[in-house]
Short mmCIF file of C-alpha atoms in Angstrom, two decimals:
data_model
loop_
_atom_site.label_atom_id
_atom_site.label_comp_id
_atom_site.label_asym_id
_atom_site.label_seq_id
_atom_site.Cartn_x
_atom_site.Cartn_y
_atom_site.Cartn_z
CA MET A 1 187.90 -1.65 -45.71
CA PHE A 2 188.66 0.92 -48.85
CA LEU A 3 187.84 4.42 -49.88
CA ILE A 4 185.06 5.32 -51.85
CA ASN A 5 184.45 8.08 -54.57
CA CYS A 6 181.48 9.64 -53.58
CA PRO A 7 180.08 11.52 -56.75
CA TYR A 8 178.83 14.75 -54.44
CA CYS A 9 181.55 14.71 -52.08
CA GLY A 10 184.64 13.09 -53.40
CA GLU A 11 186.84 10.44 -51.96
CA ARG A 12 186.22 9.30 -48.16
CA ASP A 13 186.86 6.71 -46.04
CA GLN A 14 184.47 3.34 -46.47
CA SER A 15 183.32 3.57 -42.79
CA GLU A 16 181.61 7.19 -43.40
CA PHE A 17 179.04 5.01 -46.12
CA SER A 18 176.57 2.48 -45.77
CA CYS A 19 176.02 -0.13 -47.75
CA GLY A 20 172.40 -0.66 -49.38
CA GLY A 21 172.99 -4.03 -51.18
CA GLU A 22 172.37 -5.18 -54.73
CA ALA A 23 171.41 -2.42 -57.23
CA HIS A 24 168.73 -2.60 -59.77
CA ILE A 25 166.19 -4.09 -57.95
CA VAL A 26 163.18 -2.86 -59.26
CA ARG A 27 160.17 -2.49 -57.24
CA PRO A 28 157.27 -4.13 -58.57
CA LYS A 29 154.80 -1.95 -60.43
CA GLN A 30 151.64 -3.93 -59.21
CA PRO A 31 152.64 -5.42 -55.67
CA THR A 32 148.93 -6.67 -55.25
CA GLU A 33 149.22 -8.95 -58.13
CA LEU A 34 152.49 -10.72 -57.19
CA SER A 35 152.51 -14.09 -56.08
CA ASP A 36 154.21 -15.45 -52.91
CA ASP A 37 156.93 -16.58 -55.13
CA GLN A 38 158.08 -13.42 -56.93
CA TRP A 39 157.57 -11.61 -53.66
CA ALA A 40 160.20 -14.12 -52.40
CA GLU A 41 162.55 -13.21 -55.42
CA TYR A 42 162.12 -9.68 -54.83
CA LEU A 43 162.53 -9.30 -51.27
CA PHE A 44 165.24 -12.03 -50.23
CA MET A 45 166.64 -13.75 -53.36
CA ARG A 46 170.21 -11.89 -54.02
CA LYS A 47 173.06 -12.81 -56.70
CA ASN A 48 175.54 -12.23 -53.98
CA ILE A 49 178.00 -12.36 -56.70
CA LYS A 50 181.90 -13.19 -56.06
CA GLY A 51 183.12 -10.95 -58.72
CA VAL A 52 181.87 -7.59 -60.07
CA GLN A 53 178.53 -6.67 -58.51
CA PHE A 54 176.58 -3.49 -59.06
CA GLU A 55 175.14 -2.30 -55.67
CA ARG A 56 173.56 0.75 -53.96
CA TRP A 57 175.65 2.91 -51.18
CA ASN A 58 174.51 5.64 -49.08
CA HIS A 59 177.32 8.33 -47.90
CA ALA A 60 175.51 7.91 -44.44
CA HIS A 61 177.90 10.31 -42.47
CA GLY A 62 178.40 12.94 -45.16
CA CYS A 63 176.15 14.31 -47.60
CA ARG A 64 173.34 11.54 -47.07
CA LYS A 65 172.75 10.82 -50.95
CA TRP A 66 172.16 7.38 -52.65
CA PHE A 67 174.39 5.98 -55.53
CA ASN A 68 175.40 3.28 -57.33
CA MET A 69 178.96 1.43 -57.43
CA VAL A 70 180.38 -1.37 -59.23
CA ARG A 71 182.60 -3.46 -57.06
CA ASP A 72 184.50 -6.35 -57.52
CA THR A 73 183.80 -8.37 -54.30
CA SER A 74 186.65 -10.92 -54.43
CA ASN A 75 189.15 -8.13 -53.83
CA ASP A 76 187.30 -5.06 -53.16
CA LYS A 77 188.50 -3.00 -55.81
CA ILE A 78 185.77 -0.42 -57.12
CA HIS A 79 185.45 -0.08 -60.86
CA ALA A 80 183.14 2.57 -61.15
CA VAL A 81 180.59 5.16 -59.13
CA TYR A 82 177.57 6.53 -60.66
CA LYS A 83 174.63 8.74 -59.58
CA MET A 84 171.11 7.28 -58.85
CA GLY A 85 169.00 7.14 -62.08
CA GLU A 86 171.91 7.05 -64.31
CA LYS A 87 172.58 4.02 -66.60
CA PRO A 88 174.95 1.75 -65.38
CA PRO A 89 178.54 1.25 -67.17
CA VAL A 90 178.38 -1.44 -69.88
CA GLU A 91 181.59 -3.26 -68.92
CA MET B 1 188.39 -48.98 -35.54
CA LYS B 2 191.28 -50.15 -37.30
CA ASN B 3 193.74 -47.67 -35.89
CA LYS B 4 192.11 -47.00 -32.51
CA TYR B 5 193.70 -44.26 -30.47
CA SER B 6 194.11 -45.06 -26.71
CA ILE B 7 196.80 -44.84 -24.44
CA PHE B 8 198.10 -48.38 -25.44
CA SER B 9 198.40 -46.90 -29.08
CA LEU B 10 199.95 -43.75 -27.62
CA ILE B 11 202.67 -45.88 -25.54
CA LYS B 12 203.02 -48.42 -28.28
CA ASN B 13 203.89 -45.56 -30.83
CA ALA B 14 206.24 -43.57 -28.23
CA PHE B 15 208.65 -46.56 -28.44
CA SER B 16 209.12 -45.61 -32.22
CA GLN B 17 209.24 -42.09 -31.63
CA HIS B 18 205.81 -41.35 -32.97
CA GLU B 19 207.10 -41.69 -36.58
CA ASN B 20 204.93 -44.99 -37.53
CA TRP B 21 201.41 -43.17 -36.72
CA LYS B 22 199.21 -44.17 -39.99
CA GLN B 23 197.63 -41.57 -41.75
CA ALA B 24 194.23 -40.44 -40.31
CA TRP B 25 192.60 -39.95 -43.82
CA GLY B 26 193.68 -41.17 -47.40
CA ASP B 27 194.24 -39.09 -50.57
CA PRO B 28 192.33 -40.96 -53.18
CA GLU B 29 191.55 -39.68 -56.77
CA PRO B 30 187.84 -39.29 -57.68
CA LYS B 31 186.26 -42.19 -58.80
CA ARG B 32 183.73 -41.31 -61.84
CA GLU B 33 180.49 -41.93 -60.20
CA TYR B 34 178.93 -41.65 -56.58
CA GLU B 35 176.12 -42.40 -54.95
CA ALA B 36 176.09 -39.17 -53.39
CA ILE B 37 178.80 -36.01 -53.48
CA ILE B 38 179.28 -33.38 -50.83
CA ILE B 39 180.91 -30.13 -51.61
CA GLY B 40 182.71 -28.77 -48.86
CA GLY B 41 184.82 -30.27 -46.26
CA GLY B 42 184.68 -28.22 -43.46
CA GLY B 43 183.33 -29.50 -40.17
CA HIS B 44 179.70 -29.58 -41.48
CA GLY B 45 180.48 -31.31 -44.86
CA LEU B 46 182.51 -33.90 -43.21
CA ALA B 47 180.10 -34.40 -40.30
CA THR B 48 177.37 -34.58 -43.13
CA ALA B 49 179.64 -37.57 -44.90
CA TYR B 50 180.25 -39.24 -41.66
CA TYR B 51 176.26 -39.63 -40.67
CA LEU B 52 175.37 -40.40 -44.20
CA ALA B 53 178.03 -43.35 -44.02
CA LYS B 54 177.09 -44.14 -40.19
CA LYS B 55 173.40 -43.86 -39.94
CA HIS B 56 172.28 -44.26 -43.74
CA ASN B 57 174.50 -46.74 -45.00
CA MET B 58 175.57 -44.64 -47.77
CA ARG B 59 179.60 -45.69 -48.34
CA ASN B 60 180.06 -44.77 -52.03
CA ILE B 61 180.14 -41.05 -51.66
CA ALA B 62 182.58 -38.01 -51.85
CA VAL B 63 183.52 -34.80 -50.01
CA LEU B 64 185.11 -32.52 -52.65
CA GLU B 65 187.01 -29.53 -50.94
CA LYS B 66 188.59 -26.89 -53.03
CA GLY B 67 191.73 -26.59 -50.63
CA TRP B 68 192.22 -28.36 -47.70
CA ILE B 69 189.66 -29.86 -44.89
CA GLY B 70 189.14 -27.71 -42.05
CA GLY B 71 190.84 -24.85 -43.91
CA GLY B 72 187.63 -22.40 -44.54
CA ASN B 73 185.36 -21.03 -41.50
CA THR B 74 186.22 -24.54 -39.51
CA GLY B 75 189.47 -22.87 -38.86
CA ARG B 76 188.42 -19.47 -38.42
CA ASN B 77 185.77 -19.38 -36.06
CA THR B 78 185.89 -18.49 -32.44
CA THR B 79 184.96 -22.17 -31.41
CA ILE B 80 182.02 -21.38 -29.04
CA ILE B 81 179.31 -24.00 -28.53
CA ARG B 82 175.73 -23.30 -26.94
CA SER B 83 172.36 -23.60 -27.35
CA ASN B 84 170.48 -20.87 -25.75
CA TYR B 85 168.18 -19.82 -28.81
CA LEU B 86 165.07 -18.02 -28.47
CA TRP B 87 162.68 -19.68 -30.87
CA ASP B 88 161.47 -23.50 -30.45
CA ALA B 89 162.88 -24.57 -33.93
CA SER B 90 166.42 -23.22 -33.07
CA ALA B 91 166.28 -24.44 -29.43
CA GLY B 92 165.44 -27.80 -31.13
CA LEU B 93 168.25 -27.49 -33.98
CA TYR B 94 170.90 -26.08 -31.78
CA ASP B 95 170.44 -28.13 -28.59
CA HIS B 96 170.35 -31.39 -30.75
CA ALA B 97 173.97 -30.43 -31.87
CA LEU B 98 174.82 -29.80 -28.02
CA LYS B 99 173.93 -33.00 -27.00
CA ILE B 100 175.83 -34.71 -29.94
CA TRP B 101 178.86 -32.61 -28.99
CA GLU B 102 178.82 -34.03 -25.20
CA ASN B 103 179.73 -37.65 -26.59
CA LEU B 104 181.45 -36.64 -29.86
CA SER B 105 185.08 -37.33 -28.59
CA GLN B 106 184.02 -40.64 -27.85
CA GLU B 107 181.89 -41.40 -30.79
CA LEU B 108 185.07 -40.36 -32.95
CA ASN B 109 187.59 -41.78 -30.80
CA TYR B 110 189.15 -38.43 -31.46
CA ASN B 111 189.75 -35.90 -28.47
CA VAL B 112 187.82 -32.97 -29.96
CA MET B 113 188.68 -31.15 -26.72
CA PHE B 114 185.07 -30.06 -25.95
CA SER B 115 185.05 -28.00 -22.74
CA GLN B 116 181.60 -27.04 -21.11
CA ARG B 117 182.95 -24.17 -19.70
CA GLY B 118 179.73 -22.06 -19.76
CA VAL B 119 178.83 -19.01 -21.90
CA MET B 120 177.71 -16.06 -20.34
CA ASN B 121 175.85 -13.16 -22.26
CA LEU B 122 175.76 -9.86 -20.90
CA ALA B 123 173.14 -7.31 -20.71
CA HIS B 124 173.87 -3.56 -20.93
CA ASN B 125 170.91 -1.88 -20.89
CA LEU B 126 167.24 -2.41 -20.06
CA GLN B 127 166.03 -4.16 -23.46
CA ASP B 128 168.77 -6.29 -23.01
CA VAL B 129 167.64 -7.46 -19.41
CA ARG B 130 164.16 -7.85 -20.68
CA ASP B 131 165.13 -9.88 -23.76
CA LEU B 132 167.81 -11.92 -21.96
CA LYS B 133 165.32 -12.88 -19.21
CA ARG B 134 162.60 -13.54 -21.80
CA ARG B 135 165.31 -16.05 -23.67
CA THR B 136 166.12 -17.78 -20.34
CA HIS B 137 162.29 -18.75 -20.08
CA ALA B 138 162.28 -19.64 -23.44
CA ASN B 139 165.09 -21.89 -23.05
CA ARG B 140 163.76 -23.60 -19.83
CA LEU B 141 160.59 -24.28 -21.68
CA ASN B 142 162.41 -26.07 -24.31
CA GLY B 143 164.52 -28.01 -21.85
CA ILE B 144 167.76 -25.87 -22.16
CA ASP B 145 169.63 -24.95 -19.19
CA ALA B 146 169.55 -20.79 -18.56
CA VAL B 147 170.19 -18.84 -15.52
CA TRP B 148 169.99 -15.06 -15.13
CA LEU B 149 172.78 -13.51 -13.24
CA ASN B 150 172.62 -10.03 -11.54
CA THR B 151 175.57 -7.90 -12.03
CA ASN B 152 177.14 -9.29 -8.59
CA GLN B 153 176.65 -12.91 -9.69
CA VAL B 154 178.31 -11.84 -13.11
CA LYS B 155 181.19 -10.35 -11.67
CA GLU B 156 181.51 -13.81 -9.01
CA PHE B 157 181.35 -16.00 -12.20
CA CYS B 158 183.94 -13.69 -13.91
CA PRO B 159 185.81 -11.48 -11.75
CA ILE B 160 187.56 -9.74 -14.10
CA ILE B 161 184.64 -8.11 -15.76
CA ASN B 162 184.42 -4.36 -14.82
CA THR B 163 181.06 -4.22 -13.28
CA SER B 164 181.47 -0.55 -12.43
CA PRO B 165 178.33 1.40 -13.00
CA ASP B 166 180.01 4.30 -14.37
CA ILE B 167 181.17 2.88 -17.80
CA ARG B 168 179.56 3.62 -21.31
CA TYR B 169 177.33 0.52 -21.25
CA PRO B 170 177.35 -0.78 -17.59
CA VAL B 171 177.02 -4.64 -16.72
CA LEU B 172 173.28 -4.86 -15.46
CA GLY B 173 173.37 -8.42 -15.37
CA GLY B 174 173.79 -11.72 -17.75
CA THR B 175 172.37 -15.18 -18.75
CA LEU B 176 174.60 -18.29 -18.37
CA GLN B 177 174.07 -21.62 -20.13
CA ARG B 178 176.37 -23.87 -18.22
CA ARG B 179 176.38 -26.91 -20.81
CA ALA B 180 177.84 -24.66 -23.02
CA GLY B 181 181.64 -23.96 -23.92
CA THR B 182 183.89 -24.45 -26.45
CA ALA B 183 185.71 -27.43 -28.55
CA ARG B 184 189.23 -27.50 -30.52
CA HIS B 185 187.77 -26.64 -34.16
CA ASP B 186 190.57 -28.29 -36.43
CA ALA B 187 189.71 -31.63 -34.35
CA VAL B 188 186.31 -31.65 -35.10
CA ALA B 189 187.12 -31.29 -39.01
CA TRP B 190 189.83 -34.21 -38.55
CA GLY B 191 188.00 -36.37 -36.41
CA TYR B 192 184.85 -36.32 -38.68
CA ALA B 193 187.25 -36.76 -41.75
CA ARG B 194 189.02 -39.82 -40.29
CA GLY B 195 185.82 -41.33 -39.01
CA ALA B 196 184.20 -40.87 -42.70
CA ASP B 197 187.40 -42.49 -44.32
CA GLU B 198 187.20 -45.48 -42.06
CA MET B 199 183.74 -46.45 -43.34
CA GLY B 200 185.10 -45.81 -46.69
CA VAL B 201 184.32 -42.14 -47.82
CA ASP B 202 186.48 -40.71 -50.54
CA ILE B 203 187.82 -37.49 -49.10
CA ILE B 204 189.30 -35.42 -52.14
CA GLN B 205 191.27 -32.38 -51.43
CA ASN B 206 192.13 -29.75 -53.92
CA CYS B 207 189.42 -30.68 -55.95
CA GLU B 208 187.04 -27.49 -57.25
CA VAL B 209 183.84 -27.51 -57.94
CA ILE B 210 183.64 -25.74 -61.38
CA GLY B 211 180.15 -26.05 -62.56
CA ILE B 212 176.95 -28.07 -61.68
CA LYS B 213 175.42 -30.39 -64.79
CA ARG B 214 171.86 -30.96 -64.32
CA ASN B 215 168.51 -31.45 -67.02
CA ILE B 216 165.39 -29.35 -66.33
CA ASP B 217 164.90 -31.09 -62.91
CA GLN B 218 167.46 -33.44 -61.51
CA VAL B 219 171.08 -33.34 -60.94
CA GLU B 220 173.62 -35.35 -63.14
CA GLY B 221 176.77 -34.64 -61.80
CA VAL B 222 179.66 -31.88 -60.86
CA GLU B 223 182.18 -30.73 -62.95
CA THR B 224 185.64 -30.31 -61.06
CA SER B 225 189.18 -29.21 -61.25
CA LYS B 226 189.70 -32.90 -61.45
CA GLY B 227 187.29 -33.81 -64.24
CA PHE B 228 183.76 -34.51 -64.39
CA ILE B 229 182.16 -36.79 -61.72
CA LYS B 230 178.52 -38.38 -62.18
CA THR B 231 176.06 -38.55 -59.21
CA LYS B 232 172.38 -38.08 -58.45
CA LYS B 233 172.67 -36.68 -55.02
CA ILE B 234 174.87 -33.41 -54.22
CA GLY B 235 174.96 -32.06 -51.01
CA VAL B 236 176.43 -28.52 -51.06
CA VAL B 237 178.12 -27.16 -47.75
CA ALA B 238 179.99 -24.20 -49.09
CA ALA B 239 179.31 -21.52 -46.19
CA GLY B 240 180.45 -18.28 -48.03
CA HIS B 241 180.58 -19.80 -51.28
CA SER B 242 177.05 -21.41 -51.29
CA SER B 243 175.71 -18.74 -53.68
CA VAL B 244 178.87 -19.40 -55.80
CA ILE B 245 177.61 -23.26 -56.08
CA ALA B 246 173.98 -22.42 -56.50
CA ASN B 247 174.76 -19.87 -59.17
CA MET B 248 176.22 -22.89 -61.17
CA ALA B 249 173.07 -24.63 -60.83
CA GLY B 250 171.24 -21.46 -61.80
CA LEU B 251 169.24 -21.12 -58.38
CA LYS B 252 169.55 -18.00 -56.20
CA LEU B 253 169.74 -18.07 -52.60
CA PRO B 254 168.68 -15.39 -49.96
CA LEU B 255 172.18 -14.89 -48.78
CA GLU B 256 174.43 -12.16 -48.28
CA SER B 257 178.48 -13.27 -47.96
CA LYS B 258 180.12 -11.08 -45.52
CA PRO B 259 183.74 -11.10 -43.67
CA LEU B 260 183.42 -12.05 -39.95
CA GLN B 261 186.65 -10.92 -38.34
CA ALA B 262 188.27 -12.89 -34.96
CA LEU B 263 191.59 -12.10 -33.48
CA VAL B 264 194.10 -13.97 -30.72
CA SER B 265 196.34 -12.43 -28.45
CA GLU B 266 199.63 -13.57 -27.07
CA PRO B 267 199.24 -16.21 -25.07
CA VAL B 268 199.05 -15.94 -21.29
CA LYS B 269 198.32 -17.72 -17.76
CA PRO B 270 194.60 -18.76 -17.31
CA ILE B 271 192.54 -15.50 -16.78
CA ILE B 272 189.02 -16.20 -18.24
CA ASP B 273 187.67 -19.69 -17.72
CA THR B 274 184.23 -18.96 -19.42
CA VAL B 275 183.27 -17.57 -22.71
CA VAL B 276 181.64 -14.23 -22.14
CA MET B 277 179.58 -12.90 -25.16
CA SER B 278 178.35 -9.23 -25.10
CA ASN B 279 175.46 -8.25 -27.85
CA ALA B 280 175.13 -4.98 -27.23
CA VAL B 281 178.79 -3.66 -27.45
CA HIS B 282 179.84 -6.49 -29.72
CA ALA B 283 182.30 -8.32 -27.98
CA TYR B 284 183.21 -11.61 -26.97
CA VAL B 285 185.97 -13.38 -25.59
CA SER B 286 186.94 -17.06 -24.42
CA GLN B 287 190.83 -18.11 -23.56
CA SER B 288 192.14 -21.01 -25.51
CA ASP B 289 193.92 -23.83 -23.98
CA LYS B 290 197.39 -22.41 -25.41
CA GLY B 291 196.53 -19.04 -23.17
CA GLU B 292 195.59 -16.77 -26.08
CA LEU B 293 192.74 -14.76 -26.02
CA VAL B 294 190.43 -15.50 -28.59
CA ILE B 295 187.92 -12.48 -29.58
CA GLY B 296 185.21 -12.46 -31.79
CA ALA B 297 184.83 -9.09 -33.66
CA GLY B 298 181.52 -8.52 -36.05
CA THR B 299 180.87 -8.54 -40.08
CA ASP B 300 181.47 -5.83 -42.43
CA ALA B 301 178.34 -4.29 -43.49
CA TYR B 302 178.81 -5.30 -47.43
CA VAL B 303 179.33 -8.37 -49.63
CA SER B 304 182.79 -9.18 -49.75
CA TYR B 305 184.52 -12.27 -50.50
CA THR B 306 188.11 -10.88 -49.16
CA GLN B 307 188.99 -12.78 -46.15
CA ARG B 308 190.42 -10.14 -44.40
CA GLY B 309 187.46 -7.55 -42.84
CA SER B 310 187.81 -3.94 -42.08
CA HIS B 311 189.93 -2.46 -39.44
CA ASP B 312 187.37 -0.03 -37.99
CA VAL B 313 185.52 -3.43 -36.98
CA VAL B 314 188.35 -4.85 -35.28
CA GLU B 315 188.52 -1.66 -33.50
CA GLY B 316 185.03 -1.29 -32.32
CA THR B 317 185.23 -4.48 -30.82
CA LEU B 318 188.82 -4.00 -28.70
CA LYS B 319 187.45 -0.84 -27.48
CA ALA B 320 184.65 -2.88 -25.78
CA ILE B 321 186.82 -5.56 -24.67
CA LEU B 322 189.05 -2.68 -23.01
CA GLU B 323 185.96 -1.17 -21.15
CA LEU B 324 184.63 -4.37 -19.78
CA TYR B 325 188.24 -6.09 -19.26
CA PRO B 326 190.46 -3.27 -18.51
CA ILE B 327 193.17 -5.54 -17.23
CA PHE B 328 193.33 -6.51 -20.91
CA SER B 329 194.83 -3.47 -21.77
CA ARG B 330 198.38 -3.99 -22.35
CA MET B 331 197.82 -7.45 -24.30
CA LYS B 332 199.08 -7.38 -27.85
CA MET B 333 197.32 -9.06 -30.38
CA LEU B 334 199.09 -11.80 -32.34
CA ARG B 335 196.81 -12.52 -35.29
CA GLN B 336 193.65 -11.45 -37.09
CA TRP B 337 191.88 -12.70 -39.88
CA GLY B 338 188.39 -12.75 -41.51
CA GLY B 339 186.18 -15.91 -42.60
CA ILE B 340 183.45 -15.40 -45.15
CA VAL B 341 179.89 -15.95 -43.77
CA ASP B 342 176.63 -16.31 -45.48
CA ILE B 343 173.73 -14.67 -43.62
CA CYS B 344 170.37 -15.30 -44.24
CA PRO B 345 167.74 -12.65 -43.67
CA ASP B 346 166.13 -14.17 -40.54
CA ALA B 347 169.65 -15.14 -39.05
CA SER B 348 168.82 -18.89 -39.33
CA PRO B 349 170.35 -21.49 -41.08
CA ILE B 350 169.11 -23.30 -44.63
CA ILE B 351 169.18 -27.34 -44.65
CA SER B 352 166.83 -27.56 -47.26
CA LYS B 353 166.01 -29.47 -50.34
CA THR B 354 165.59 -27.46 -53.72
CA ASN B 355 163.41 -27.38 -56.23
CA ILE B 356 166.02 -29.27 -58.28
CA LYS B 357 165.86 -32.81 -58.00
CA GLY B 358 168.91 -34.28 -55.99
CA LEU B 359 170.09 -30.78 -55.09
CA TYR B 360 170.57 -30.09 -51.25
CA PHE B 361 171.99 -27.04 -49.52
CA ASN B 362 173.28 -26.81 -45.96
CA CYS B 363 174.26 -22.82 -45.66
CA GLY B 364 173.21 -19.72 -44.22
CA TRP B 365 174.91 -20.43 -40.94
CA GLY B 366 176.25 -16.74 -40.61
CA THR B 367 178.24 -15.99 -37.86
CA GLY B 368 177.22 -19.11 -35.67
CA GLY B 369 177.71 -22.38 -37.78
CA PHE B 370 180.45 -23.77 -35.66
CA LYS B 371 178.44 -24.99 -32.86
CA ALA B 372 175.84 -26.80 -34.60
CA THR B 373 178.55 -29.17 -36.58
CA PRO B 374 177.42 -32.32 -35.40
CA GLY B 375 173.83 -31.70 -35.51
CA SER B 376 173.90 -30.00 -38.75
CA GLY B 377 175.60 -32.85 -40.50
CA ASP B 378 173.47 -35.23 -38.91
CA LEU B 379 170.46 -33.38 -39.91
CA PHE B 380 171.47 -32.67 -43.15
CA ALA B 381 172.57 -36.24 -44.00
CA HIS B 382 169.19 -37.60 -43.01
CA THR B 383 167.64 -34.85 -45.56
CA ILE B 384 169.91 -36.22 -48.15
CA ALA B 385 169.24 -40.00 -47.55
CA ASN B 386 165.49 -40.00 -47.33
CA ASP B 387 164.88 -36.70 -49.68
CA GLU B 388 163.29 -35.08 -46.96
CA PRO B 389 163.81 -33.03 -43.69
CA HIS B 390 164.05 -34.47 -40.43
CA LYS B 391 161.52 -32.85 -38.12
CA LEU B 392 164.47 -30.79 -36.31
CA ASN B 393 165.22 -29.02 -39.52
CA ALA B 394 161.80 -29.07 -41.14
CA ALA B 395 161.47 -25.33 -40.52
CA PHE B 396 164.94 -24.37 -41.94
CA ASN B 397 163.84 -24.86 -45.64
CA LEU B 398 164.42 -22.91 -48.33
CA ASN B 399 160.39 -22.28 -48.80
CA ARG B 400 160.17 -20.39 -45.85
CA PHE B 401 161.10 -17.32 -47.78
CA VAL B 402 158.20 -18.09 -50.24
CA SER B 403 155.61 -18.81 -47.14
CA GLY B 404 156.76 -15.96 -44.65
CA ASP B 405 157.30 -18.61 -41.83
CA LEU B 406 160.77 -17.26 -40.80
CA VAL B 407 162.68 -18.28 -38.13
CA ASP B 408 163.41 -14.69 -37.02
CA GLU B 409 166.52 -15.14 -34.91
CA HIS B 410 167.57 -11.48 -35.73
CA GLY B 411 168.68 -9.99 -32.34
CA ALA B 412 166.76 -12.90 -30.56
CA ALA B 413 170.09 -15.38 -30.61
CA ALA B 414 171.55 -14.00 -28.01
CA VAL B 415 174.33 -11.98 -30.55
CA ALA B 416 174.20 -9.23 -32.84
CA HIS B 417 174.60 -10.53 -36.47
#
């Protein structure tokens, strides 16, 4: 449990948000040409990192907008929040 | 067995004030090479080592544990054991485990306090009723005992449940598996550790795996905090940290690790002599032999390796508990904790080979791995020893995420995941 600084609404309780999992998984451009292995990779395989992870969040009980977040999953510390379409921070 | 526990050994040791009991397992330094290495000294890992030694005669093996044995999810779960799963593959897997549980104390010469007090699953809406009835039929076709109880029968079986039609989610009935129950979780790890140690398995605690050495298609050993250990077979049974180990080998798994919470109350006199689970409101409760209520809550809805969990999750569960059992309203909760569970997209486990030779994974047990401990160990040992799955775990391979042949127990497994 933690506070999240929504890029549109400001700091709110985490229970207002829902997590959309790992970020920057790009939807395949030509889905019909994918092999079963590539589909499995896209649909199911996750880095599930213990440490700094890039992920998508939705302010479900607020502005309902999606955004990205950089969070350390080993201690739940949030390093950065940035809007969809923006480049992820380098460090 | 060198130091068989019995009434006679108990009397004999009573004369020396119980000061001369031998250590139940040793504390060896790792050898330079093993026939097989099990990563993770929880119940599943120790059971795997035990059955590798016992049934497959692999004695030159080691269990590596980063902390102390049974200190992870084995010591953090709510000890519920049942096998009333919907799909045939799951029924086969979990009932295999339940059958081993029934004789486990005798087999291990260690009292795991297995108590077949029954597990009741409540229905709170019409869809629950349909789903649970369907599941009892499926269970009985698979030879698993299951009965449907109407509201009055639920009340009769567990009188403290509030069956008033006026509560927010009224009890419309439930299913009961009488062979199901609970066991002492620590004793399971200790019993398997003692049994494995007896057969020559090295149980190495405080030994963290920090790397996996492999060539292109074969494992060569593990890098640990106690140095490099050579081996041709590695069985990973690291629960919430399975992905961390997989990443060391350059693999990705279809897992997400999340904190799952549980809590216990102050101890009181016997009040609930069964296990009651409730899917729709996500609350389950039983009473330990010490008298504490053991309450299971849900998972946080995001990846986290912090062994705590969010307050609102516990709050939601306790609200449901209070509505169903008003008698508990003044009880105080003593302890709350979280364990990291690795959840598969289909809420079924993975007991499987990988595309790297000699690397095996037993993971993805999500919120319900404890019940399967003996069966999981047995089948994983078979998979490692023969380099191919047993027919009972063939469906639980890693390749199912490629083929699409999932064992979809989400919502079908009698508990919300």
